[in-house]
Each structure stands twice: as structure tokens, then as C-alpha cells.
Amino acid sequence: MSKTALITGATAGFGAATARLFVRHGWKVVATGRRRDRLDELVRELGEENLFPAVFDIRDENAMKEALASLPSEFSEIDLLINNAGLALGTKPAPDIQLDDWRVMIDTNVTALAVITQHLLPKLIERQGIIINLSSVAAHWPYPGGNCYGGTKAFVRQFSYGLRCDLHGTGVRVTSIEPGLCESEFTLVRTKGDQKAYDETYKGAKALQPEDIAETLFWVASQPAHINMNSIELMPVSQTWNPFRIYRG
Ligand code: 8X3
């Protein structure tokens, strides 16, 4: 009997790569996202018996609840929630940002993630399931322009740990995944479509690829039921930390 994963933000990047890998390994996948055409493409590629597209904006709580309430029975028994939907918007320092960008990041990366997780907890407890949350190296390591994005990802990591405490004794596992530089549409969103900035970000860097993250997620989900990976932080070899900066006024 195959297991079922619900992957948020599956229209591109980590989410789409993860949907492909899990289906390849015999899982059923509920793929969520806003862009119906992208999800339909995934259905064509992976087969409607394997992937169900659930089209909604993750920030719209009612739409999320309606979509999940009307899942076909073959896809409704969720064993694994992958909270992948999330974004960074903008690279400017805090005094210069557009406040709406911060609101969208908090609404998506924090509020929507918490709301869908809480909504699915009864099912995940019933099925002794797994929750994998996509955090970031930015949860630990501040960098200029990371401001609110880093804050949301620190929430994701700490929320994951808090969930573990609250789910003590249920058999539900929770993991925070914290990737560094990865080549995906994420950076085009972050730079608001600036292809030059995108190209410069990855030039010569041998960044992680969405498929690398998918493999990590699959490995986490494939561990025996008595093992909980609390967190995994991964970077490309080309990425390390900066020294502290001292301002000498
Ligand atoms: C983003 C990680 O290293 O690209 O989550 O800022 S990094």
C-alpha cells in the first residue's frame, strides 16, 4: 500500500523535484500551489493515479481547508506533510525594504505554514506521520538583506522543535531542513525577476540543485520509524561563512 505525501509549493523548485522523486519511489503525492498550469503539467508527467493537484494560495486558510476536505479518497490519507511553500522577497537592508514584502513573507513562511500544519495534525497523529519543514541556513546565520526572511526561517526551525515536544509520544516525526545556496526559481522571486542578479548569484558556484534537496527529503522520510532527524543543514561546498564585520566610526 503506497504512502501519501502532501507537498506545498510544488509548482517549481524543491517542491516539483520532490514530487517527482517521491512518485518515482511509489508514493502518492498531493501537490499544492497557486499555478494550475504548472500542477497540470506535473499531473501529465507523473500520472493522475500518482499525483493530485490541489490548487490554492497557501495564505488563504479557507481555500486550503476546502481543497483538503475535497481530496479524492485515494489521496486523503496523508502520511507526510512537506511544508515547502515559502519565499524570500527583496535583498535590500531593513530601512529600505517594501513593508508589503515583509508581510507576504510572514504570511506565507510563518502563518500559512503553522495553519496548514495545525490543520493536518489529527491526520498525522492518526497515521503516525512525518512533518518536514523547509527552513534555511538563514535561520542560523544572519546576512545583510536577510532580515525578515531569516526571521521567518528561524521561526520554522524553532516551530519544528516545539512541535516535537508537543507531539511527544504520538510517534509523529518532525524535521527542519536548512539548505544554503540552491539554484531555483526562488532567487528569481527574491530578486523580483532580475535575471542578471540570478546569473551572478550562481556563476561558478556549483550551487545545490532542487534534486539534491529532494534526495535529502526522501532520505529523511525513509528512516526507520524510531529515528527522528531533528534538523539537517546543508550547503554547497562553495558556500561558507563571512568573518564578523567591525564598523570603525
Ligand atoms: C536561502 C539560503 O544561502 O541562498 O534559503 O541565502 S541562501
PDB file of C-alpha atoms and ligand atoms in Angstrom:
ATOM      1  CA  MET A   1       0.000   0.000   0.000  1.00  0.00           C
ATOM      2  CA  SER A   2       1.636   3.264  -1.076  1.00  0.00           C
ATOM      3  CA  LYS A   3       2.023   6.209   1.268  1.00  0.00           C
ATOM      4  CA  THR A   4       0.844   9.730   0.571  1.00  0.00           C
ATOM      5  CA  ALA A   5       2.816  12.963   0.807  1.00  0.00           C
ATOM      6  CA  LEU A   6       1.319  16.429   0.691  1.00  0.00           C
ATOM      7  CA  ILE A   7       3.869  18.887  -0.686  1.00  0.00           C
ATOM      8  CA  THR A   8       3.113  22.592  -0.533  1.00  0.00           C
ATOM      9  CA  GLY A   9       4.538  24.905  -3.172  1.00  0.00           C
ATOM     10  CA  ALA A  10       5.012  22.070  -5.643  1.00  0.00           C
ATOM     11  CA  THR A  11       4.796  24.151  -8.827  1.00  0.00           C
ATOM     12  CA  ALA A  12       8.578  24.637  -9.135  1.00  0.00           C
ATOM     13  CA  GLY A  13      11.962  24.230  -7.479  1.00  0.00           C
ATOM     14  CA  PHE A  14      12.276  21.970  -4.421  1.00  0.00           C
ATOM     15  CA  GLY A  15       8.566  21.144  -4.431  1.00  0.00           C
ATOM     16  CA  ALA A  16       8.355  19.920  -8.021  1.00  0.00           C
ATOM     17  CA  ALA A  17      11.639  17.976  -7.751  1.00  0.00           C
ATOM     18  CA  THR A  18      10.398  16.366  -4.544  1.00  0.00           C
ATOM     19  CA  ALA A  19       7.058  15.418  -6.098  1.00  0.00           C
ATOM     20  CA  ARG A  20       8.922  13.721  -8.967  1.00  0.00           C
ATOM     21  CA  LEU A  21      11.234  11.782  -6.651  1.00  0.00           C
ATOM     22  CA  PHE A  22       8.525  10.575  -4.277  1.00  0.00           C
ATOM     23  CA  VAL A  23       6.315   9.426  -7.164  1.00  0.00           C
ATOM     24  CA  ARG A  24       9.315   7.642  -8.661  1.00  0.00           C
ATOM     25  CA  HIS A  25       9.622   5.786  -5.343  1.00  0.00           C
ATOM     26  CA  GLY A  26       5.975   4.732  -5.372  1.00  0.00           C
ATOM     27  CA  TRP A  27       4.414   7.429  -3.197  1.00  0.00           C
ATOM     28  CA  LYS A  28       1.180   9.204  -3.981  1.00  0.00           C
ATOM     29  CA  VAL A  29       1.572  12.974  -3.902  1.00  0.00           C
ATOM     30  CA  VAL A  30      -0.856  15.807  -3.278  1.00  0.00           C
ATOM     31  CA  ALA A  31       0.874  18.759  -4.922  1.00  0.00           C
ATOM     32  CA  THR A  32      -0.322  22.185  -3.845  1.00  0.00           C
ATOM     33  CA  GLY A  33       0.289  25.584  -5.375  1.00  0.00           C
ATOM     34  CA  ARG A  34      -1.307  28.594  -6.982  1.00  0.00           C
ATOM     35  CA  ARG A  35      -0.366  27.940 -10.611  1.00  0.00           C
ATOM     36  CA  ARG A  36      -2.805  25.424 -12.044  1.00  0.00           C
ATOM     37  CA  ASP A  37      -0.919  25.123 -15.350  1.00  0.00           C
ATOM     38  CA  ARG A  38       2.274  24.036 -13.565  1.00  0.00           C
ATOM     39  CA  LEU A  39       0.431  21.468 -11.460  1.00  0.00           C
ATOM     40  CA  ASP A  40      -1.407  20.174 -14.528  1.00  0.00           C
ATOM     41  CA  GLU A  41       1.958  19.707 -16.234  1.00  0.00           C
ATOM     42  CA  LEU A  42       3.132  17.651 -13.255  1.00  0.00           C
ATOM     43  CA  VAL A  43      -0.011  15.520 -13.482  1.00  0.00           C
ATOM     44  CA  ARG A  44       0.672  14.897 -17.178  1.00  0.00           C
ATOM     45  CA  GLU A  45       4.266  13.991 -16.400  1.00  0.00           C
ATOM     46  CA  LEU A  46       3.687  11.796 -13.346  1.00  0.00           C
ATOM     47  CA  GLY A  47       0.199  10.390 -13.936  1.00  0.00           C
ATOM     48  CA  GLU A  48      -3.151  11.238 -12.367  1.00  0.00           C
ATOM     49  CA  GLU A  49      -3.095   7.999 -10.384  1.00  0.00           C
ATOM     50  CA  ASN A  50       0.095   9.249  -8.666  1.00  0.00           C
ATOM     51  CA  LEU A  51      -0.259  12.986  -8.310  1.00  0.00           C
ATOM     52  CA  PHE A  52      -3.280  15.053  -7.336  1.00  0.00           C
ATOM     53  CA  PRO A  53      -3.127  18.807  -7.940  1.00  0.00           C
ATOM     54  CA  ALA A  54      -4.645  20.930  -5.177  1.00  0.00           C
ATOM     55  CA  VAL A  55      -4.808  24.497  -6.453  1.00  0.00           C
ATOM     56  CA  PHE A  56      -4.945  27.181  -3.759  1.00  0.00           C
ATOM     57  CA  ASP A  57      -2.984  30.050  -2.323  1.00  0.00           C
ATOM     58  CA  ILE A  58      -1.343  28.750   0.845  1.00  0.00           C
ATOM     59  CA  ARG A  59      -2.163  32.060   2.571  1.00  0.00           C
ATOM     60  CA  ASP A  60      -5.901  31.552   2.046  1.00  0.00           C
ATOM     61  CA  GLU A  61      -6.949  29.438   5.017  1.00  0.00           C
ATOM     62  CA  ASN A  62     -10.482  28.781   3.771  1.00  0.00           C
ATOM     63  CA  ALA A  63      -9.306  27.767   0.299  1.00  0.00           C
ATOM     64  CA  MET A  64      -6.711  25.444   1.868  1.00  0.00           C
ATOM     65  CA  LYS A  65      -9.303  23.804   4.117  1.00  0.00           C
ATOM     66  CA  GLU A  66     -11.805  23.420   1.264  1.00  0.00           C
ATOM     67  CA  ALA A  67      -9.195  21.892  -1.045  1.00  0.00           C
ATOM     68  CA  LEU A  68      -8.028  19.410   1.583  1.00  0.00           C
ATOM     69  CA  ALA A  69     -11.596  18.490   2.537  1.00  0.00           C
ATOM     70  CA  SER A  70     -12.335  17.549  -1.059  1.00  0.00           C
ATOM     71  CA  LEU A  71      -9.295  15.362  -1.757  1.00  0.00           C
ATOM     72  CA  PRO A  72     -10.230  12.104  -3.506  1.00  0.00           C
ATOM     73  CA  SER A  73     -10.133   9.203  -1.035  1.00  0.00           C
ATOM     74  CA  GLU A  74      -7.035   7.697  -2.726  1.00  0.00           C
ATOM     75  CA  PHE A  75      -5.133  10.858  -1.775  1.00  0.00           C
ATOM     76  CA  SER A  76      -6.710  11.832   1.543  1.00  0.00           C
ATOM     77  CA  GLU A  77      -4.705   9.680   3.948  1.00  0.00           C
ATOM     78  CA  ILE A  78      -1.721  11.975   4.408  1.00  0.00           C
ATOM     79  CA  ASP A  79       1.362  10.290   5.916  1.00  0.00           C
ATOM     80  CA  LEU A  80       3.846  13.048   5.236  1.00  0.00           C
ATOM     81  CA  LEU A  81       3.480  16.815   5.173  1.00  0.00           C
ATOM     82  CA  ILE A  82       6.280  18.675   3.425  1.00  0.00           C
ATOM     83  CA  ASN A  83       5.950  22.361   4.200  1.00  0.00           C
ATOM     84  CA  ASN A  84       7.921  23.668   1.270  1.00  0.00           C
ATOM     85  CA  ALA A  85       5.890  26.737   0.220  1.00  0.00           C
ATOM     86  CA  GLY A  86       7.797  29.846   1.147  1.00  0.00           C
ATOM     87  CA  LEU A  87       9.707  32.712  -0.342  1.00  0.00           C
ATOM     88  CA  ALA A  88      12.218  35.488   0.072  1.00  0.00           C
ATOM     89  CA  LEU A  89      11.269  38.880  -1.303  1.00  0.00           C
ATOM     90  CA  GLY A  90      13.894  41.516  -1.822  1.00  0.00           C
ATOM     91  CA  THR A  91      17.549  41.836  -0.844  1.00  0.00           C
ATOM     92  CA  LYS A  92      17.593  45.397   0.496  1.00  0.00           C
ATOM     93  CA  PRO A  93      18.600  46.352   4.040  1.00  0.00           C
ATOM     94  CA  ALA A  94      15.794  46.836   6.557  1.00  0.00           C
ATOM     95  CA  PRO A  95      15.461  50.622   6.288  1.00  0.00           C
ATOM     96  CA  ASP A  96      14.853  50.398   2.544  1.00  0.00           C
ATOM     97  CA  ILE A  97      12.526  47.416   2.157  1.00  0.00           C
ATOM     98  CA  GLN A  98       8.919  47.485   0.981  1.00  0.00           C
ATOM     99  CA  LEU A  99       6.877  46.648   4.041  1.00  0.00           C
ATOM    100  CA  ASP A 100       4.446  44.579   1.989  1.00  0.00           C
ATOM    101  CA  ASP A 101       7.313  42.219   1.135  1.00  0.00           C
ATOM    102  CA  TRP A 102       7.800  41.517   4.818  1.00  0.00           C
ATOM    103  CA  ARG A 103       4.061  40.965   5.248  1.00  0.00           C
ATOM    104  CA  VAL A 104       3.958  38.464   2.383  1.00  0.00           C
ATOM    105  CA  MET A 105       6.960  36.547   3.772  1.00  0.00           C
ATOM    106  CA  ILE A 106       5.466  36.395   7.272  1.00  0.00           C
ATOM    107  CA  ASP A 107       2.018  35.417   5.946  1.00  0.00           C
ATOM    108  CA  THR A 108       3.488  32.653   3.769  1.00  0.00           C
ATOM    109  CA  ASN A 109       6.561  31.347   5.597  1.00  0.00           C
ATOM    110  CA  VAL A 110       5.165  31.632   9.122  1.00  0.00           C
ATOM    111  CA  THR A 111       1.384  31.938   9.328  1.00  0.00           C
ATOM    112  CA  ALA A 112       0.369  29.685   6.432  1.00  0.00           C
ATOM    113  CA  LEU A 113       2.889  27.015   7.421  1.00  0.00           C
ATOM    114  CA  ALA A 114       1.630  26.988  11.003  1.00  0.00           C
ATOM    115  CA  VAL A 115      -2.025  26.939   9.934  1.00  0.00           C
ATOM    116  CA  ILE A 116      -1.802  24.034   7.470  1.00  0.00           C
ATOM    117  CA  THR A 117       0.338  22.071   9.925  1.00  0.00           C
ATOM    118  CA  GLN A 118      -2.166  22.504  12.762  1.00  0.00           C
ATOM    119  CA  HIS A 119      -4.985  21.582  10.370  1.00  0.00           C
ATOM    120  CA  LEU A 120      -3.300  18.308   9.405  1.00  0.00           C
ATOM    121  CA  LEU A 121      -2.130  17.284  12.879  1.00  0.00           C
ATOM    122  CA  PRO A 122      -5.087  14.986  13.691  1.00  0.00           C
ATOM    123  CA  LYS A 123      -4.497  13.034  10.465  1.00  0.00           C
ATOM    124  CA  LEU A 124      -0.729  12.910  11.003  1.00  0.00           C
ATOM    125  CA  ILE A 125      -1.179  11.714  14.581  1.00  0.00           C
ATOM    126  CA  GLU A 126      -3.682   9.064  13.475  1.00  0.00           C
ATOM    127  CA  ARG A 127      -1.208   7.799  10.874  1.00  0.00           C
ATOM    128  CA  GLN A 128       1.980   8.318  12.925  1.00  0.00           C
ATOM    129  CA  GLY A 129       3.168  10.523  10.098  1.00  0.00           C
ATOM    130  CA  ILE A 130       6.065  12.833   9.381  1.00  0.00           C
ATOM    131  CA  ILE A 131       6.316  16.600   9.075  1.00  0.00           C
ATOM    132  CA  ILE A 132       9.259  18.054   7.166  1.00  0.00           C
ATOM    133  CA  ASN A 133       9.583  21.815   7.252  1.00  0.00           C
ATOM    134  CA  LEU A 134      11.767  23.782   4.848  1.00  0.00           C
ATOM    135  CA  SER A 135      13.798  26.241   6.857  1.00  0.00           C
ATOM    136  CA  SER A 136      17.115  27.681   5.669  1.00  0.00           C
ATOM    137  CA  VAL A 137      20.705  28.373   6.667  1.00  0.00           C
ATOM    138  CA  ALA A 138      19.321  31.891   7.112  1.00  0.00           C
ATOM    139  CA  ALA A 139      17.637  30.599  10.281  1.00  0.00           C
ATOM    140  CA  HIS A 140      21.068  30.391  11.932  1.00  0.00           C
ATOM    141  CA  TRP A 141      23.339  32.686  10.007  1.00  0.00           C
ATOM    142  CA  PRO A 142      22.333  36.322   9.541  1.00  0.00           C
ATOM    143  CA  TYR A 143      23.478  38.139   6.418  1.00  0.00           C
ATOM    144  CA  PRO A 144      22.861  41.628   5.078  1.00  0.00           C
ATOM    145  CA  GLY A 145      19.460  41.838   3.428  1.00  0.00           C
ATOM    146  CA  GLY A 146      18.297  38.583   5.043  1.00  0.00           C
ATOM    147  CA  ASN A 147      16.334  40.482   7.728  1.00  0.00           C
ATOM    148  CA  CYS A 148      12.726  39.286   7.752  1.00  0.00           C
ATOM    149  CA  TYR A 149      13.389  36.207   5.606  1.00  0.00           C
ATOM    150  CA  GLY A 150      15.935  34.910   8.131  1.00  0.00           C
ATOM    151  CA  GLY A 151      13.474  35.665  10.922  1.00  0.00           C
ATOM    152  CA  THR A 152      10.735  33.603   9.267  1.00  0.00           C
ATOM    153  CA  LYS A 153      13.106  30.676   8.758  1.00  0.00           C
ATOM    154  CA  ALA A 154      14.246  30.823  12.389  1.00  0.00           C
ATOM    155  CA  PHE A 155      10.562  30.525  13.257  1.00  0.00           C
ATOM    156  CA  VAL A 156      10.261  27.436  11.042  1.00  0.00           C
ATOM    157  CA  ARG A 157      13.182  25.745  12.765  1.00  0.00           C
ATOM    158  CA  GLN A 158      12.022  26.558  16.284  1.00  0.00           C
ATOM    159  CA  PHE A 159       8.403  25.696  15.445  1.00  0.00           C
ATOM    160  CA  SER A 160       9.627  22.295  14.255  1.00  0.00           C
ATOM    161  CA  TYR A 161      11.397  21.697  17.548  1.00  0.00           C
ATOM    162  CA  GLY A 162       8.360  22.880  19.504  1.00  0.00           C
ATOM    163  CA  LEU A 163       6.133  20.517  17.529  1.00  0.00           C
ATOM    164  CA  ARG A 164       8.391  17.646  18.503  1.00  0.00           C
ATOM    165  CA  CYS A 165       7.821  18.466  22.154  1.00  0.00           C
ATOM    166  CA  ASP A 166       4.061  18.714  21.755  1.00  0.00           C
ATOM    167  CA  LEU A 167       3.896  15.503  19.708  1.00  0.00           C
ATOM    168  CA  HIS A 168       5.856  13.566  22.308  1.00  0.00           C
ATOM    169  CA  GLY A 169       4.529  10.011  22.484  1.00  0.00           C
ATOM    170  CA  THR A 170       2.456  10.214  19.287  1.00  0.00           C
ATOM    171  CA  GLY A 171       5.072   8.646  17.014  1.00  0.00           C
ATOM    172  CA  VAL A 172       4.897  11.675  14.688  1.00  0.00           C
ATOM    173  CA  ARG A 173       8.320  12.764  13.468  1.00  0.00           C
ATOM    174  CA  VAL A 174       9.328  16.345  12.686  1.00  0.00           C
ATOM    175  CA  THR A 175      12.370  17.583  10.790  1.00  0.00           C
ATOM    176  CA  SER A 176      13.678  21.023   9.925  1.00  0.00           C
ATOM    177  CA  ILE A 177      15.656  21.136   6.668  1.00  0.00           C
ATOM    178  CA  GLU A 178      18.007  24.079   6.338  1.00  0.00           C
ATOM    179  CA  PRO A 179      19.506  24.457   2.865  1.00  0.00           C
ATOM    180  CA  GLY A 180      22.008  27.056   1.739  1.00  0.00           C
ATOM    181  CA  LEU A 181      22.557  28.291  -1.786  1.00  0.00           C
ATOM    182  CA  CYS A 182      20.344  26.305  -4.138  1.00  0.00           C
ATOM    183  CA  GLU A 183      19.697  27.096  -7.768  1.00  0.00           C
ATOM    184  CA  SER A 184      15.980  27.565  -8.327  1.00  0.00           C
ATOM    185  CA  GLU A 185      13.212  29.987  -9.157  1.00  0.00           C
ATOM    186  CA  PHE A 186      13.486  31.071  -5.504  1.00  0.00           C
ATOM    187  CA  THR A 187      16.231  33.519  -6.453  1.00  0.00           C
ATOM    188  CA  LEU A 188      14.262  34.995  -9.350  1.00  0.00           C
ATOM    189  CA  VAL A 189      11.425  35.652  -6.888  1.00  0.00           C
ATOM    190  CA  ARG A 190      13.849  37.091  -4.353  1.00  0.00           C
ATOM    191  CA  THR A 191      15.358  39.465  -6.922  1.00  0.00           C
ATOM    192  CA  LYS A 192      11.939  40.225  -8.419  1.00  0.00           C
ATOM    193  CA  GLY A 193      12.755  38.757 -11.801  1.00  0.00           C
ATOM    194  CA  ASP A 194      16.281  40.168 -12.152  1.00  0.00           C
ATOM    195  CA  GLN A 195      17.880  37.589 -14.441  1.00  0.00           C
ATOM    196  CA  LYS A 196      21.289  39.297 -14.236  1.00  0.00           C
ATOM    197  CA  ALA A 197      21.297  39.077 -10.427  1.00  0.00           C
ATOM    198  CA  TYR A 198      20.174  35.468 -10.718  1.00  0.00           C
ATOM    199  CA  ASP A 199      23.015  34.617 -13.094  1.00  0.00           C
ATOM    200  CA  GLU A 200      25.550  36.406 -10.872  1.00  0.00           C
ATOM    201  CA  THR A 201      24.341  34.535  -7.793  1.00  0.00           C
ATOM    202  CA  TYR A 202      25.079  31.157  -9.331  1.00  0.00           C
ATOM    203  CA  LYS A 203      28.029  31.969 -11.579  1.00  0.00           C
ATOM    204  CA  GLY A 204      30.794  29.425 -10.916  1.00  0.00           C
ATOM    205  CA  ALA A 205      29.203  28.461  -7.586  1.00  0.00           C
ATOM    206  CA  LYS A 206      28.108  24.865  -8.210  1.00  0.00           C
ATOM    207  CA  ALA A 207      25.055  25.556  -6.082  1.00  0.00           C
ATOM    208  CA  LEU A 208      22.813  22.853  -4.664  1.00  0.00           C
ATOM    209  CA  GLN A 209      20.072  21.775  -7.057  1.00  0.00           C
ATOM    210  CA  PRO A 210      16.399  21.140  -6.236  1.00  0.00           C
ATOM    211  CA  GLU A 211      17.046  17.435  -6.875  1.00  0.00           C
ATOM    212  CA  ASP A 212      19.649  17.447  -4.065  1.00  0.00           C
ATOM    213  CA  ILE A 213      17.054  18.767  -1.645  1.00  0.00           C
ATOM    214  CA  ALA A 214      14.515  16.213  -2.895  1.00  0.00           C
ATOM    215  CA  GLU A 215      17.008  13.408  -2.174  1.00  0.00           C
ATOM    216  CA  THR A 216      17.537  14.763   1.352  1.00  0.00           C
ATOM    217  CA  LEU A 217      13.802  14.909   1.991  1.00  0.00           C
ATOM    218  CA  PHE A 218      13.341  11.388   0.676  1.00  0.00           C
ATOM    219  CA  TRP A 219      16.155  10.109   2.856  1.00  0.00           C
ATOM    220  CA  VAL A 220      14.586  11.716   5.940  1.00  0.00           C
ATOM    221  CA  ALA A 221      11.194  10.203   5.116  1.00  0.00           C
ATOM    222  CA  SER A 222      12.784   6.777   4.554  1.00  0.00           C
ATOM    223  CA  GLN A 223      14.357   6.438   8.006  1.00  0.00           C
ATOM    224  CA  PRO A 224      13.026   3.717  10.314  1.00  0.00           C
ATOM    225  CA  ALA A 225      10.100   4.847  12.490  1.00  0.00           C
ATOM    226  CA  HIS A 226      12.216   5.086  15.652  1.00  0.00           C
ATOM    227  CA  ILE A 227      14.611   7.690  14.172  1.00  0.00           C
ATOM    228  CA  ASN A 228      13.834  11.400  14.140  1.00  0.00           C
ATOM    229  CA  MET A 229      16.154  13.697  12.236  1.00  0.00           C
ATOM    230  CA  ASN A 230      15.715  16.932  14.188  1.00  0.00           C
ATOM    231  CA  SER A 231      17.406  19.125  11.615  1.00  0.00           C
ATOM    232  CA  ILE A 232      19.680  18.957   8.626  1.00  0.00           C
ATOM    233  CA  GLU A 233      21.674  21.965   7.498  1.00  0.00           C
ATOM    234  CA  LEU A 234      23.287  21.635   4.080  1.00  0.00           C
ATOM    235  CA  MET A 235      25.257  23.927   1.838  1.00  0.00           C
ATOM    236  CA  PRO A 236      27.132  23.597  -1.423  1.00  0.00           C
ATOM    237  CA  VAL A 237      30.858  23.119  -0.818  1.00  0.00           C
ATOM    238  CA  SER A 238      31.394  26.535  -2.404  1.00  0.00           C
ATOM    239  CA  GLN A 239      29.443  28.341   0.339  1.00  0.00           C
ATOM    240  CA  THR A 240      30.872  29.181   3.785  1.00  0.00           C
ATOM    241  CA  TRP A 241      30.542  31.990   6.346  1.00  0.00           C
ATOM    242  CA  ASN A 242      31.902  35.514   6.346  1.00  0.00           C
ATOM    243  CA  PRO A 243      34.045  36.922   9.132  1.00  0.00           C
ATOM    244  CA  PHE A 244      32.360  39.360  11.567  1.00  0.00           C
ATOM    245  CA  ARG A 245      32.400  42.944  10.353  1.00  0.00           C
ATOM    246  CA  ILE A 246      33.654  45.708  12.615  1.00  0.00           C
ATOM    247  CA  TYR A 247      32.441  49.217  11.918  1.00  0.00           C
ATOM    248  CA  ARG A 248      35.116  51.700  12.893  1.00  0.00           C
ATOM    249  CA  GLY A 249      33.460  55.063  13.088  1.00  0.00           C
TER     250      GLY A 249
HETATM  251  C1  8X3 B   1      18.227  30.763   1.247  1.00  0.00           C
HETATM  252  C2  8X3 B   1      19.599  30.318   1.532  1.00  0.00           C
HETATM  253  O1  8X3 B   1      22.062  30.795   1.176  1.00  0.00           O
HETATM  254  O2  8X3 B   1      20.562  31.344  -0.639  1.00  0.00           O
HETATM  255  O3  8X3 B   1      17.318  29.990   1.972  1.00  0.00           O
HETATM  256  O4  8X3 B   1      20.554  32.703   1.350  1.00  0.00           O
HETATM  257  S1  8X3 B   1      20.751  31.347   0.823  1.00  0.00           S
END
